Every structure is written in structure tokens, then in C-alpha cells.
Amino acid sequence: MKVVEAATRTARVNKALNALCGVLSGVVADGELHVRERAALGAWLDEHDDVRLLAPFDELMPRVRQVVVDDGDVNATAELVADISWLAEHLRHHDVAMAIGHVDALQGLLGGIAMDGVLVDAEIALLRDWLEHHAHLATAWPFDEVYALLTAAGRDGRIDEDERASLLNYFSQFTRLSSHRAVDPLHLEVASSTVGVCSAQPEVRFASHEFCFTGAFARFERKQLQAVVERLGGRVSDRVGRTCNFVVVGGAGNPCWVHACYGRKVEQAVRLRREGIPVVLVHERDFMDALWDEGLDEAAILGGVGP
């Protein structure tokens, strides 16, 4: 019975994603959201309302619903449609339940390795073995990042102390239990330029630097944070390009888009970073810490008061 239910669920997920991608392709083709397209998206939501709390619908449906009801900024809606299209395409033909379990397991393994602040050869060997036995996750986060890091570190046949510190700094993000740096269970005095989806304790500079925001934010609206960046002398862009310095990833919900794993703008940033462009991915909590360091409290952000 369980096998039948799993097969039925997978078939339904694929059918739902195919239908959604079909509607979204029409939206993307002409760059406009017409009445019939909006109605089709609304019908898609109604058809799958009974599974709205299950993966991957729990990630997709809030974003689709936002498109249906949003009559605001056309450019913002277009960006959201592009994000949904990206996610839906990445979710097609994935075994969602299996992916969730294995991604959770990998994050737990990384957190356990980093918890004591030491990375030994036996832990590296264990991690390599785990990755080899889960090669089906090759395109998923954080598998692809961890694999790339280990491959680069071991290219010369050994892992030196600097490489070991960089690996540990990346793994340490999976030990975080709080949204504020003061109570992080592990604090590493390692350069924040280490690669990873979100840099650990990054140095965020505002004046003359370009920022792009992605995802849903827990404490403020995106436009409020964008306005703060401009008040501090920075620039805001809707796209992640070669001039972008910081990509700020919202912390509401699942910032890593666990099933498809990145999110469109984060994927673009990772691609640029692999090309040598020093774009830094900043989690919302670290961005907020940077604003506090600039002397901005919640009232100042909401009220538009300068630092």
C-alpha cells in the first residue's frame, strides 16, 4: 500500500508541476500576466489545496498565490514568476520525499562534524564516503557545494590547515541554532571569504557596493531593506550580475529552497563565484547584524531614519 501511495504521490506531483510549468511558460513568453493566466494559476491552487502543506507544494503555493493576488509592482511580479518557473522546472521528476530526507541527513552530518570546532581526517573520510553513496544528490544543495569544496581542497592529494579551516567554517553554518551571532554555538575566527551558500559572519560594506535581495524576509519588507542600503550609500539591483557584491538571502521559511536547493538568484551568484567573481551570499540574520553595527535599530529602519 505504501508503495502504491508513494507512486501515486510522485505521479501527482509530476502532473501538477507539468501543468504549472505550462501556464508559467505562457506568462514568461510575453512578460505579462493576463486575466486568463491569473485565473489558470488560481485554478491550479484550488485543485491542489488538499496538499498545500506537503512538499513541494508548501514551497510553491504561497509564491503562486502571491502572483495571483498581487496587483502591485509589475517588475516584482515578473521576478516572482521567474523564481517560481525556475523552482518548478527544478522540481520536475525529482523524488521529493527521498531528497528531503537525504538533504536533512547531510546537513545533520555537517553540523555534527563541525560542532566540536575540529576537523580530523576520519571525519573527512566519513563525509567522502557519504557523498559517494548519495551521488544522486549531485545537483542538490548542500551536496554540490560540499563536493566542490572537498574536491578543490584535496586536489594536491592532501588537505592543509588553511583548507581544513575553510571547510570547517563552511560546515559550521549547520550548527547554528539561533538568529543572532552572540549565541551561535560555534564561533570560528576564520576569514569570511570562504565559499558556501551563505558566508559565515561576512563583512558587509554598504557604501559604493551593489546588493541584490532574494527570498522572503522575516522581519521587514524587501523594499524597506533596499531603502536602507541606498541610505547607507549602496546600490540595489534586481539582478545578480558581475557588478553585484552582496546577495542577501531572506530567512523566512526555507532560505535554501531545499528541494531544488538554491533559488534562481542564489544559483546565479554561485555560478559567478565559481567564475572568480567575489560575490558574497549573506543570510538575513547577518545582514541585520550589519545594520545594527551601522547604528540602525528597528525603529530607524521602519521610519526611514538615517544612521
PDB file of C-alpha atoms in Angstrom:
ATOM      1  CA  MET A   1       0.000   0.000   0.000  1.00  0.00           C
ATOM      2  CA  LYS A   2       2.807   2.410   0.878  1.00  0.00           C
ATOM      3  CA  VAL A   3       4.495   1.744  -2.476  1.00  0.00           C
ATOM      4  CA  VAL A   4       1.251   2.470  -4.297  1.00  0.00           C
ATOM      5  CA  GLU A   5       0.718   5.661  -2.279  1.00  0.00           C
ATOM      6  CA  ALA A   6       4.270   6.831  -2.962  1.00  0.00           C
ATOM      7  CA  ALA A   7       3.912   6.134  -6.672  1.00  0.00           C
ATOM      8  CA  THR A   8       0.564   7.929  -6.763  1.00  0.00           C
ATOM      9  CA  ARG A   9       2.019  10.917  -4.945  1.00  0.00           C
ATOM     10  CA  THR A  10       5.003  11.112  -7.295  1.00  0.00           C
ATOM     11  CA  ALA A  11       2.677  10.938 -10.316  1.00  0.00           C
ATOM     12  CA  ARG A  12       0.507  13.700  -8.886  1.00  0.00           C
ATOM     13  CA  VAL A  13       3.489  15.902  -8.135  1.00  0.00           C
ATOM     14  CA  ASN A  14       4.821  15.498 -11.669  1.00  0.00           C
ATOM     15  CA  LYS A  15       1.399  16.141 -13.195  1.00  0.00           C
ATOM     16  CA  ALA A  16       0.928  19.253 -11.056  1.00  0.00           C
ATOM     17  CA  LEU A  17       4.373  20.595 -11.913  1.00  0.00           C
ATOM     18  CA  ASN A  18       3.851  19.971 -15.619  1.00  0.00           C
ATOM     19  CA  ALA A  19       0.587  21.923 -15.511  1.00  0.00           C
ATOM     20  CA  LEU A  20       2.162  24.770 -13.568  1.00  0.00           C
ATOM     21  CA  CYS A  21       5.151  24.969 -15.902  1.00  0.00           C
ATOM     22  CA  GLY A  22       2.777  25.117 -18.868  1.00  0.00           C
ATOM     23  CA  VAL A  23       0.909  28.118 -17.502  1.00  0.00           C
ATOM     24  CA  LEU A  24       4.077  29.884 -16.399  1.00  0.00           C
ATOM     25  CA  SER A  25       5.722  29.394 -19.785  1.00  0.00           C
ATOM     26  CA  GLY A  26       2.923  31.465 -21.284  1.00  0.00           C
ATOM     27  CA  VAL A  27       3.480  34.188 -18.714  1.00  0.00           C
ATOM     28  CA  VAL A  28       7.227  34.252 -19.294  1.00  0.00           C
ATOM     29  CA  ALA A  29       6.847  34.236 -23.081  1.00  0.00           C
ATOM     30  CA  ASP A  30       5.267  37.696 -23.318  1.00  0.00           C
ATOM     31  CA  GLY A  31       6.282  39.083 -19.934  1.00  0.00           C
ATOM     32  CA  GLU A  32       2.707  39.867 -18.940  1.00  0.00           C
ATOM     33  CA  LEU A  33       0.242  38.218 -16.579  1.00  0.00           C
ATOM     34  CA  HIS A  34      -3.109  38.184 -18.376  1.00  0.00           C
ATOM     35  CA  VAL A  35      -6.518  37.637 -16.780  1.00  0.00           C
ATOM     36  CA  ARG A  36      -6.798  34.087 -18.135  1.00  0.00           C
ATOM     37  CA  GLU A  37      -3.308  33.207 -16.911  1.00  0.00           C
ATOM     38  CA  ARG A  38      -4.094  34.572 -13.472  1.00  0.00           C
ATOM     39  CA  ALA A  39      -7.315  32.536 -13.445  1.00  0.00           C
ATOM     40  CA  ALA A  40      -5.428  29.405 -14.510  1.00  0.00           C
ATOM     41  CA  LEU A  41      -2.966  29.845 -11.652  1.00  0.00           C
ATOM     42  CA  GLY A  42      -5.882  30.311  -9.257  1.00  0.00           C
ATOM     43  CA  ALA A  43      -7.469  27.109 -10.537  1.00  0.00           C
ATOM     44  CA  TRP A  44      -4.167  25.290 -10.035  1.00  0.00           C
ATOM     45  CA  LEU A  45      -4.127  26.445  -6.404  1.00  0.00           C
ATOM     46  CA  ASP A  46      -7.707  25.273  -5.841  1.00  0.00           C
ATOM     47  CA  GLU A  47      -7.029  21.883  -7.409  1.00  0.00           C
ATOM     48  CA  HIS A  48      -4.145  21.170  -5.042  1.00  0.00           C
ATOM     49  CA  ASP A  49      -5.485  22.823  -1.892  1.00  0.00           C
ATOM     50  CA  ASP A  50      -5.655  19.480  -0.062  1.00  0.00           C
ATOM     51  CA  VAL A  51      -1.869  19.057  -0.309  1.00  0.00           C
ATOM     52  CA  ARG A  52      -0.872  22.677   0.301  1.00  0.00           C
ATOM     53  CA  LEU A  53       1.029  21.739   3.474  1.00  0.00           C
ATOM     54  CA  LEU A  54       3.002  18.916   1.848  1.00  0.00           C
ATOM     55  CA  ALA A  55       6.286  19.177  -0.024  1.00  0.00           C
ATOM     56  CA  PRO A  56       6.849  20.522  -2.603  1.00  0.00           C
ATOM     57  CA  PHE A  57       3.502  22.347  -2.630  1.00  0.00           C
ATOM     58  CA  ASP A  58       4.318  24.082   0.658  1.00  0.00           C
ATOM     59  CA  GLU A  59       7.129  25.939  -1.141  1.00  0.00           C
ATOM     60  CA  LEU A  60       5.353  26.564  -4.419  1.00  0.00           C
ATOM     61  CA  MET A  61       1.824  27.507  -3.437  1.00  0.00           C
ATOM     62  CA  PRO A  62       2.499  30.618  -1.300  1.00  0.00           C
ATOM     63  CA  ARG A  63       4.515  32.084  -4.179  1.00  0.00           C
ATOM     64  CA  VAL A  64       1.891  31.187  -6.775  1.00  0.00           C
ATOM     65  CA  ARG A  65      -0.826  32.683  -4.566  1.00  0.00           C
ATOM     66  CA  GLN A  66       1.185  35.889  -4.283  1.00  0.00           C
ATOM     67  CA  VAL A  67       1.254  36.160  -8.073  1.00  0.00           C
ATOM     68  CA  VAL A  68      -2.497  35.596  -8.304  1.00  0.00           C
ATOM     69  CA  VAL A  69      -3.417  38.325  -5.808  1.00  0.00           C
ATOM     70  CA  ASP A  70      -0.594  40.792  -6.491  1.00  0.00           C
ATOM     71  CA  ASP A  71      -1.617  43.879  -8.443  1.00  0.00           C
ATOM     72  CA  GLY A  72       1.456  45.868  -7.446  1.00  0.00           C
ATOM     73  CA  ASP A  73       4.896  46.317  -8.942  1.00  0.00           C
ATOM     74  CA  VAL A  74       4.973  44.700 -12.394  1.00  0.00           C
ATOM     75  CA  ASN A  75       8.732  44.131 -12.219  1.00  0.00           C
ATOM     76  CA  ALA A  76       8.460  42.477  -8.804  1.00  0.00           C
ATOM     77  CA  THR A  77       5.721  40.191 -10.104  1.00  0.00           C
ATOM     78  CA  ALA A  78       7.840  39.284 -13.115  1.00  0.00           C
ATOM     79  CA  GLU A  79      10.755  38.414 -10.824  1.00  0.00           C
ATOM     80  CA  LEU A  80       8.481  36.237  -8.691  1.00  0.00           C
ATOM     81  CA  VAL A  81       7.135  34.420 -11.765  1.00  0.00           C
ATOM     82  CA  ALA A  82      10.692  33.774 -12.922  1.00  0.00           C
ATOM     83  CA  ASP A  83      11.565  32.375  -9.477  1.00  0.00           C
ATOM     84  CA  ILE A  84       8.531  30.078  -9.482  1.00  0.00           C
ATOM     85  CA  SER A  85       9.289  28.890 -13.020  1.00  0.00           C
ATOM     86  CA  TRP A  86      12.860  28.132 -12.012  1.00  0.00           C
ATOM     87  CA  LEU A  87      11.786  26.186  -8.939  1.00  0.00           C
ATOM     88  CA  ALA A  88       9.054  24.235 -10.726  1.00  0.00           C
ATOM     89  CA  GLU A  89      11.428  23.194 -13.501  1.00  0.00           C
ATOM     90  CA  HIS A  90      13.998  22.023 -10.950  1.00  0.00           C
ATOM     91  CA  LEU A  91      11.396  20.044  -9.023  1.00  0.00           C
ATOM     92  CA  ARG A  92      10.132  18.097 -12.025  1.00  0.00           C
ATOM     93  CA  HIS A  93      10.974  14.399 -11.965  1.00  0.00           C
ATOM     94  CA  HIS A  94      12.649  14.626  -8.527  1.00  0.00           C
ATOM     95  CA  ASP A  95      11.849  12.093  -5.819  1.00  0.00           C
ATOM     96  CA  VAL A  96      10.920  14.804  -3.340  1.00  0.00           C
ATOM     97  CA  ALA A  97      10.492  12.670  -0.224  1.00  0.00           C
ATOM     98  CA  MET A  98      13.850  10.966  -0.718  1.00  0.00           C
ATOM     99  CA  ALA A  99      15.592  14.257  -1.459  1.00  0.00           C
ATOM    100  CA  ILE A 100      14.248  15.877   1.701  1.00  0.00           C
ATOM    101  CA  GLY A 101      15.409  13.036   3.903  1.00  0.00           C
ATOM    102  CA  HIS A 102      18.888  12.852   2.408  1.00  0.00           C
ATOM    103  CA  VAL A 103      19.419  16.620   2.431  1.00  0.00           C
ATOM    104  CA  ASP A 104      18.377  16.726   6.092  1.00  0.00           C
ATOM    105  CA  ALA A 105      20.776  13.874   6.843  1.00  0.00           C
ATOM    106  CA  LEU A 106      23.668  15.636   5.130  1.00  0.00           C
ATOM    107  CA  GLN A 107      23.032  18.873   6.997  1.00  0.00           C
ATOM    108  CA  GLY A 108      22.952  16.930  10.260  1.00  0.00           C
ATOM    109  CA  LEU A 109      26.222  15.207   9.380  1.00  0.00           C
ATOM    110  CA  LEU A 110      27.926  18.515   8.576  1.00  0.00           C
ATOM    111  CA  GLY A 111      26.666  20.089  11.799  1.00  0.00           C
ATOM    112  CA  GLY A 112      27.865  17.128  13.826  1.00  0.00           C
ATOM    113  CA  ILE A 113      31.308  17.248  12.243  1.00  0.00           C
ATOM    114  CA  ALA A 114      31.687  20.973  12.943  1.00  0.00           C
ATOM    115  CA  MET A 115      30.198  21.037  16.436  1.00  0.00           C
ATOM    116  CA  ASP A 116      33.482  20.492  18.291  1.00  0.00           C
ATOM    117  CA  GLY A 117      35.391  23.018  16.146  1.00  0.00           C
ATOM    118  CA  VAL A 118      37.872  20.415  14.890  1.00  0.00           C
ATOM    119  CA  LEU A 119      38.001  18.657  11.519  1.00  0.00           C
ATOM    120  CA  VAL A 120      40.018  15.438  11.534  1.00  0.00           C
ATOM    121  CA  ASP A 121      40.942  13.066   8.696  1.00  0.00           C
ATOM    122  CA  ALA A 122      38.493  10.404   9.880  1.00  0.00           C
ATOM    123  CA  GLU A 123      35.600  12.889   9.575  1.00  0.00           C
ATOM    124  CA  ILE A 124      36.694  13.892   6.081  1.00  0.00           C
ATOM    125  CA  ALA A 125      36.853  10.203   5.075  1.00  0.00           C
ATOM    126  CA  LEU A 126      33.381   9.611   6.521  1.00  0.00           C
ATOM    127  CA  LEU A 127      31.996  12.578   4.607  1.00  0.00           C
ATOM    128  CA  ARG A 128      33.599  11.487   1.328  1.00  0.00           C
ATOM    129  CA  ASP A 129      32.099   8.025   1.768  1.00  0.00           C
ATOM    130  CA  TRP A 130      28.641   9.504   2.415  1.00  0.00           C
ATOM    131  CA  LEU A 131      28.837  11.650  -0.708  1.00  0.00           C
ATOM    132  CA  GLU A 132      29.888   8.680  -2.836  1.00  0.00           C
ATOM    133  CA  HIS A 133      26.894   6.669  -1.642  1.00  0.00           C
ATOM    134  CA  HIS A 134      24.466   9.516  -2.355  1.00  0.00           C
ATOM    135  CA  ALA A 135      25.677  10.614  -5.770  1.00  0.00           C
ATOM    136  CA  HIS A 136      22.049  11.056  -6.904  1.00  0.00           C
ATOM    137  CA  LEU A 137      22.114  14.355  -4.969  1.00  0.00           C
ATOM    138  CA  ALA A 138      24.904  15.726  -7.167  1.00  0.00           C
ATOM    139  CA  THR A 139      22.894  18.795  -8.230  1.00  0.00           C
ATOM    140  CA  ALA A 140      21.378  19.447  -4.794  1.00  0.00           C
ATOM    141  CA  TRP A 141      22.453  21.862  -2.083  1.00  0.00           C
ATOM    142  CA  PRO A 142      24.494  21.398   0.035  1.00  0.00           C
ATOM    143  CA  PHE A 143      25.816  18.234  -1.659  1.00  0.00           C
ATOM    144  CA  ASP A 144      27.213  20.100  -4.660  1.00  0.00           C
ATOM    145  CA  GLU A 145      28.915  22.755  -2.534  1.00  0.00           C
ATOM    146  CA  VAL A 146      30.440  20.204  -0.148  1.00  0.00           C
ATOM    147  CA  TYR A 147      31.620  18.031  -3.015  1.00  0.00           C
ATOM    148  CA  ALA A 148      33.187  21.025  -4.776  1.00  0.00           C
ATOM    149  CA  LEU A 149      34.911  22.145  -1.591  1.00  0.00           C
ATOM    150  CA  LEU A 150      36.346  18.710  -0.851  1.00  0.00           C
ATOM    151  CA  THR A 151      37.459  18.234  -4.437  1.00  0.00           C
ATOM    152  CA  ALA A 152      39.240  21.588  -4.519  1.00  0.00           C
ATOM    153  CA  ALA A 153      40.831  21.037  -1.107  1.00  0.00           C
ATOM    154  CA  GLY A 154      42.141  17.587  -1.976  1.00  0.00           C
ATOM    155  CA  ARG A 155      43.346  18.369  -5.472  1.00  0.00           C
ATOM    156  CA  ASP A 156      47.004  18.085  -4.466  1.00  0.00           C
ATOM    157  CA  GLY A 157      46.427  14.864  -2.535  1.00  0.00           C
ATOM    158  CA  ARG A 158      46.348  16.467   0.910  1.00  0.00           C
ATOM    159  CA  ILE A 159      44.276  18.949   2.895  1.00  0.00           C
ATOM    160  CA  ASP A 160      46.394  21.641   4.539  1.00  0.00           C
ATOM    161  CA  GLU A 161      45.449  23.658   7.614  1.00  0.00           C
ATOM    162  CA  ASP A 162      44.040  26.625   5.663  1.00  0.00           C
ATOM    163  CA  GLU A 163      41.842  24.319   3.583  1.00  0.00           C
ATOM    164  CA  ARG A 164      40.781  22.464   6.732  1.00  0.00           C
ATOM    165  CA  ALA A 165      39.811  25.781   8.363  1.00  0.00           C
ATOM    166  CA  SER A 166      37.818  26.845   5.308  1.00  0.00           C
ATOM    167  CA  LEU A 167      35.942  23.534   5.241  1.00  0.00           C
ATOM    168  CA  LEU A 168      35.168  23.793   8.938  1.00  0.00           C
ATOM    169  CA  ASN A 169      33.998  27.377   8.530  1.00  0.00           C
ATOM    170  CA  TYR A 170      31.550  26.267   5.848  1.00  0.00           C
ATOM    171  CA  PHE A 171      30.323  23.256   7.841  1.00  0.00           C
ATOM    172  CA  SER A 172      29.784  25.468  10.900  1.00  0.00           C
ATOM    173  CA  GLN A 173      26.717  27.134   9.362  1.00  0.00           C
ATOM    174  CA  PHE A 174      24.832  23.891  10.010  1.00  0.00           C
ATOM    175  CA  THR A 175      25.410  24.134  13.768  1.00  0.00           C
ATOM    176  CA  ARG A 176      23.550  27.428  14.102  1.00  0.00           C
ATOM    177  CA  LEU A 177      20.611  27.268  16.465  1.00  0.00           C
ATOM    178  CA  SER A 178      19.869  30.967  16.827  1.00  0.00           C
ATOM    179  CA  SER A 179      19.353  34.007  14.662  1.00  0.00           C
ATOM    180  CA  HIS A 180      21.980  36.108  16.447  1.00  0.00           C
ATOM    181  CA  ARG A 181      25.733  35.721  16.339  1.00  0.00           C
ATOM    182  CA  ALA A 182      26.119  36.269  20.091  1.00  0.00           C
ATOM    183  CA  VAL A 183      24.692  32.835  20.888  1.00  0.00           C
ATOM    184  CA  ASP A 184      25.974  30.842  17.937  1.00  0.00           C
ATOM    185  CA  PRO A 185      27.189  27.516  19.364  1.00  0.00           C
ATOM    186  CA  LEU A 186      30.399  27.709  17.379  1.00  0.00           C
ATOM    187  CA  HIS A 187      32.468  30.788  16.634  1.00  0.00           C
ATOM    188  CA  LEU A 188      35.393  30.452  14.250  1.00  0.00           C
ATOM    189  CA  GLU A 189      37.957  33.162  13.683  1.00  0.00           C
ATOM    190  CA  VAL A 190      38.367  32.298  10.008  1.00  0.00           C
ATOM    191  CA  ALA A 191      38.252  34.632   7.013  1.00  0.00           C
ATOM    192  CA  SER A 192      34.660  35.113   5.880  1.00  0.00           C
ATOM    193  CA  SER A 193      35.551  34.792   2.206  1.00  0.00           C
ATOM    194  CA  THR A 194      35.099  31.025   2.378  1.00  0.00           C
ATOM    195  CA  VAL A 195      32.753  29.664  -0.258  1.00  0.00           C
ATOM    196  CA  GLY A 196      29.386  28.334   0.757  1.00  0.00           C
ATOM    197  CA  VAL A 197      25.774  29.165   0.153  1.00  0.00           C
ATOM    198  CA  CYS A 198      25.853  31.838   2.830  1.00  0.00           C
ATOM    199  CA  SER A 199      29.171  33.075   4.151  1.00  0.00           C
ATOM    200  CA  ALA A 200      29.706  32.723   7.877  1.00  0.00           C
ATOM    201  CA  GLN A 201      29.922  36.105   9.634  1.00  0.00           C
ATOM    202  CA  PRO A 202      30.526  38.085   6.428  1.00  0.00           C
ATOM    203  CA  GLU A 203      31.909  41.610   6.418  1.00  0.00           C
ATOM    204  CA  VAL A 204      29.089  43.612   4.843  1.00  0.00           C
ATOM    205  CA  ARG A 205      30.049  47.007   3.443  1.00  0.00           C
ATOM    206  CA  PHE A 206      27.429  49.372   2.119  1.00  0.00           C
ATOM    207  CA  ALA A 207      28.997  52.468   0.546  1.00  0.00           C
ATOM    208  CA  SER A 208      29.557  52.038  -3.192  1.00  0.00           C
ATOM    209  CA  HIS A 209      28.585  48.349  -3.091  1.00  0.00           C
ATOM    210  CA  GLU A 210      25.785  46.638  -5.012  1.00  0.00           C
ATOM    211  CA  PHE A 211      23.127  44.491  -3.315  1.00  0.00           C
ATOM    212  CA  CYS A 212      20.529  42.089  -4.645  1.00  0.00           C
ATOM    213  CA  PHE A 213      17.785  40.603  -2.440  1.00  0.00           C
ATOM    214  CA  THR A 214      16.118  37.219  -2.843  1.00  0.00           C
ATOM    215  CA  GLY A 215      13.641  35.118  -0.905  1.00  0.00           C
ATOM    216  CA  ALA A 216      11.129  36.045   1.786  1.00  0.00           C
ATOM    217  CA  PHE A 217      12.291  38.171   4.719  1.00  0.00           C
ATOM    218  CA  ALA A 218      11.193  37.515   8.274  1.00  0.00           C
ATOM    219  CA  ARG A 219      11.326  40.955   9.907  1.00  0.00           C
ATOM    220  CA  PHE A 220      10.975  43.648   7.233  1.00  0.00           C
ATOM    221  CA  GLU A 221       9.659  44.080   3.732  1.00  0.00           C
ATOM    222  CA  ARG A 222      12.229  43.806   0.994  1.00  0.00           C
ATOM    223  CA  LYS A 223      11.635  47.398  -0.138  1.00  0.00           C
ATOM    224  CA  GLN A 224      12.416  48.648   3.389  1.00  0.00           C
ATOM    225  CA  LEU A 225      15.757  46.863   3.393  1.00  0.00           C
ATOM    226  CA  GLN A 226      16.541  48.101  -0.106  1.00  0.00           C
ATOM    227  CA  ALA A 227      15.851  51.657   1.010  1.00  0.00           C
ATOM    228  CA  VAL A 228      18.244  51.230   3.942  1.00  0.00           C
ATOM    229  CA  VAL A 229      21.014  50.079   1.601  1.00  0.00           C
ATOM    230  CA  GLU A 230      20.577  53.197  -0.520  1.00  0.00           C
ATOM    231  CA  ARG A 231      20.604  55.448   2.562  1.00  0.00           C
ATOM    232  CA  LEU A 232      23.903  53.877   3.543  1.00  0.00           C
ATOM    233  CA  GLY A 233      25.414  54.679   0.145  1.00  0.00           C
ATOM    234  CA  GLY A 234      24.897  51.316  -1.546  1.00  0.00           C
ATOM    235  CA  ARG A 235      23.177  50.363  -4.789  1.00  0.00           C
ATOM    236  CA  VAL A 236      20.278  47.937  -5.275  1.00  0.00           C
ATOM    237  CA  SER A 237      19.793  45.711  -8.309  1.00  0.00           C
ATOM    238  CA  ASP A 238      17.016  43.275  -9.212  1.00  0.00           C
ATOM    239  CA  ARG A 239      19.509  41.022 -10.974  1.00  0.00           C
ATOM    240  CA  VAL A 240      22.631  39.168  -9.924  1.00  0.00           C
ATOM    241  CA  GLY A 241      25.302  40.337 -12.345  1.00  0.00           C
ATOM    242  CA  ARG A 242      29.061  40.661 -12.440  1.00  0.00           C
ATOM    243  CA  THR A 243      28.929  44.006 -10.591  1.00  0.00           C
ATOM    244  CA  CYS A 244      26.937  42.585  -7.678  1.00  0.00           C
ATOM    245  CA  ASN A 245      28.821  42.470  -4.375  1.00  0.00           C
ATOM    246  CA  PHE A 246      26.241  41.008  -1.976  1.00  0.00           C
ATOM    247  CA  VAL A 247      23.204  38.745  -2.439  1.00  0.00           C
ATOM    248  CA  VAL A 248      21.024  38.885   0.672  1.00  0.00           C
ATOM    249  CA  VAL A 249      19.010  35.697   1.222  1.00  0.00           C
ATOM    250  CA  GLY A 250      15.743  36.032   3.150  1.00  0.00           C
ATOM    251  CA  GLY A 251      15.358  33.843   6.217  1.00  0.00           C
ATOM    252  CA  ALA A 252      11.561  33.375   6.255  1.00  0.00           C
ATOM    253  CA  GLY A 253      10.516  29.814   5.534  1.00  0.00           C
ATOM    254  CA  ASN A 254      13.272  27.752   3.961  1.00  0.00           C
ATOM    255  CA  PRO A 255      16.027  30.052   2.637  1.00  0.00           C
ATOM    256  CA  CYS A 256      17.782  27.238   0.818  1.00  0.00           C
ATOM    257  CA  TRP A 257      14.766  26.030  -1.196  1.00  0.00           C
ATOM    258  CA  VAL A 258      15.619  22.541   0.000  1.00  0.00           C
ATOM    259  CA  HIS A 259      14.012  20.552  -2.812  1.00  0.00           C
ATOM    260  CA  ALA A 260      15.533  22.364  -5.759  1.00  0.00           C
ATOM    261  CA  CYS A 261      18.033  23.657  -3.427  1.00  0.00           C
ATOM    262  CA  TYR A 262      19.158  27.093  -4.397  1.00  0.00           C
ATOM    263  CA  GLY A 263      16.733  29.597  -5.693  1.00  0.00           C
ATOM    264  CA  ARG A 264      17.376  31.300  -9.001  1.00  0.00           C
ATOM    265  CA  LYS A 265      19.398  34.295  -7.804  1.00  0.00           C
ATOM    266  CA  VAL A 266      21.451  32.212  -5.396  1.00  0.00           C
ATOM    267  CA  GLU A 267      22.265  29.812  -8.207  1.00  0.00           C
ATOM    268  CA  GLN A 268      23.384  32.745 -10.366  1.00  0.00           C
ATOM    269  CA  ALA A 269      25.581  34.018  -7.539  1.00  0.00           C
ATOM    270  CA  VAL A 270      27.171  30.610  -7.029  1.00  0.00           C
ATOM    271  CA  ARG A 271      27.882  30.359 -10.758  1.00  0.00           C
ATOM    272  CA  LEU A 272      29.545  33.790 -10.769  1.00  0.00           C
ATOM    273  CA  ARG A 273      31.595  32.915  -7.712  1.00  0.00           C
ATOM    274  CA  ARG A 274      32.882  29.788  -9.415  1.00  0.00           C
ATOM    275  CA  GLU A 275      33.980  32.028 -12.282  1.00  0.00           C
ATOM    276  CA  GLY A 276      36.045  34.082  -9.838  1.00  0.00           C
ATOM    277  CA  ILE A 277      33.588  36.939  -9.239  1.00  0.00           C
ATOM    278  CA  PRO A 278      33.748  37.694  -5.479  1.00  0.00           C
ATOM    279  CA  VAL A 279      30.007  37.954  -4.841  1.00  0.00           C
ATOM    280  CA  VAL A 280      29.100  37.229  -1.208  1.00  0.00           C
ATOM    281  CA  LEU A 281      25.895  35.458  -0.172  1.00  0.00           C
ATOM    282  CA  VAL A 282      24.595  36.927   3.082  1.00  0.00           C
ATOM    283  CA  HIS A 283      21.880  35.385   5.222  1.00  0.00           C
ATOM    284  CA  GLU A 284      19.204  37.764   6.505  1.00  0.00           C
ATOM    285  CA  ARG A 285      20.378  37.419  10.111  1.00  0.00           C
ATOM    286  CA  ASP A 286      23.913  38.525   9.191  1.00  0.00           C
ATOM    287  CA  PHE A 287      22.554  41.394   7.109  1.00  0.00           C
ATOM    288  CA  MET A 288      20.543  42.565  10.114  1.00  0.00           C
ATOM    289  CA  ASP A 289      23.652  42.319  12.301  1.00  0.00           C
ATOM    290  CA  ALA A 290      25.445  44.561   9.787  1.00  0.00           C
ATOM    291  CA  LEU A 291      22.633  47.134  10.065  1.00  0.00           C
ATOM    292  CA  TRP A 292      22.866  47.062  13.868  1.00  0.00           C
ATOM    293  CA  ASP A 293      26.620  47.655  13.534  1.00  0.00           C
ATOM    294  CA  GLU A 294      25.794  50.732  11.438  1.00  0.00           C
ATOM    295  CA  GLY A 295      23.702  52.076  14.320  1.00  0.00           C
ATOM    296  CA  LEU A 296      20.304  51.289  12.818  1.00  0.00           C
ATOM    297  CA  ASP A 297      17.659  49.800  15.083  1.00  0.00           C
ATOM    298  CA  GLU A 298      14.194  48.579  14.119  1.00  0.00           C
ATOM    299  CA  ALA A 299      12.606  51.986  14.545  1.00  0.00           C
ATOM    300  CA  ALA A 300      15.207  53.592  12.296  1.00  0.00           C
ATOM    301  CA  ILE A 301      14.626  51.015   9.570  1.00  0.00           C
ATOM    302  CA  LEU A 302      10.833  51.324   9.722  1.00  0.00           C
ATOM    303  CA  GLY A 303      10.912  55.094   9.996  1.00  0.00           C
ATOM    304  CA  GLY A 304      13.490  55.735   7.342  1.00  0.00           C
ATOM    305  CA  VAL A 305      15.826  57.450   9.795  1.00  0.00           C
ATOM    306  CA  GLY A 306      19.467  57.645   8.769  1.00  0.00           C
ATOM    307  CA  PRO A 307      22.311  56.107  10.780  1.00  0.00           C
TER     308      PRO A 307
END
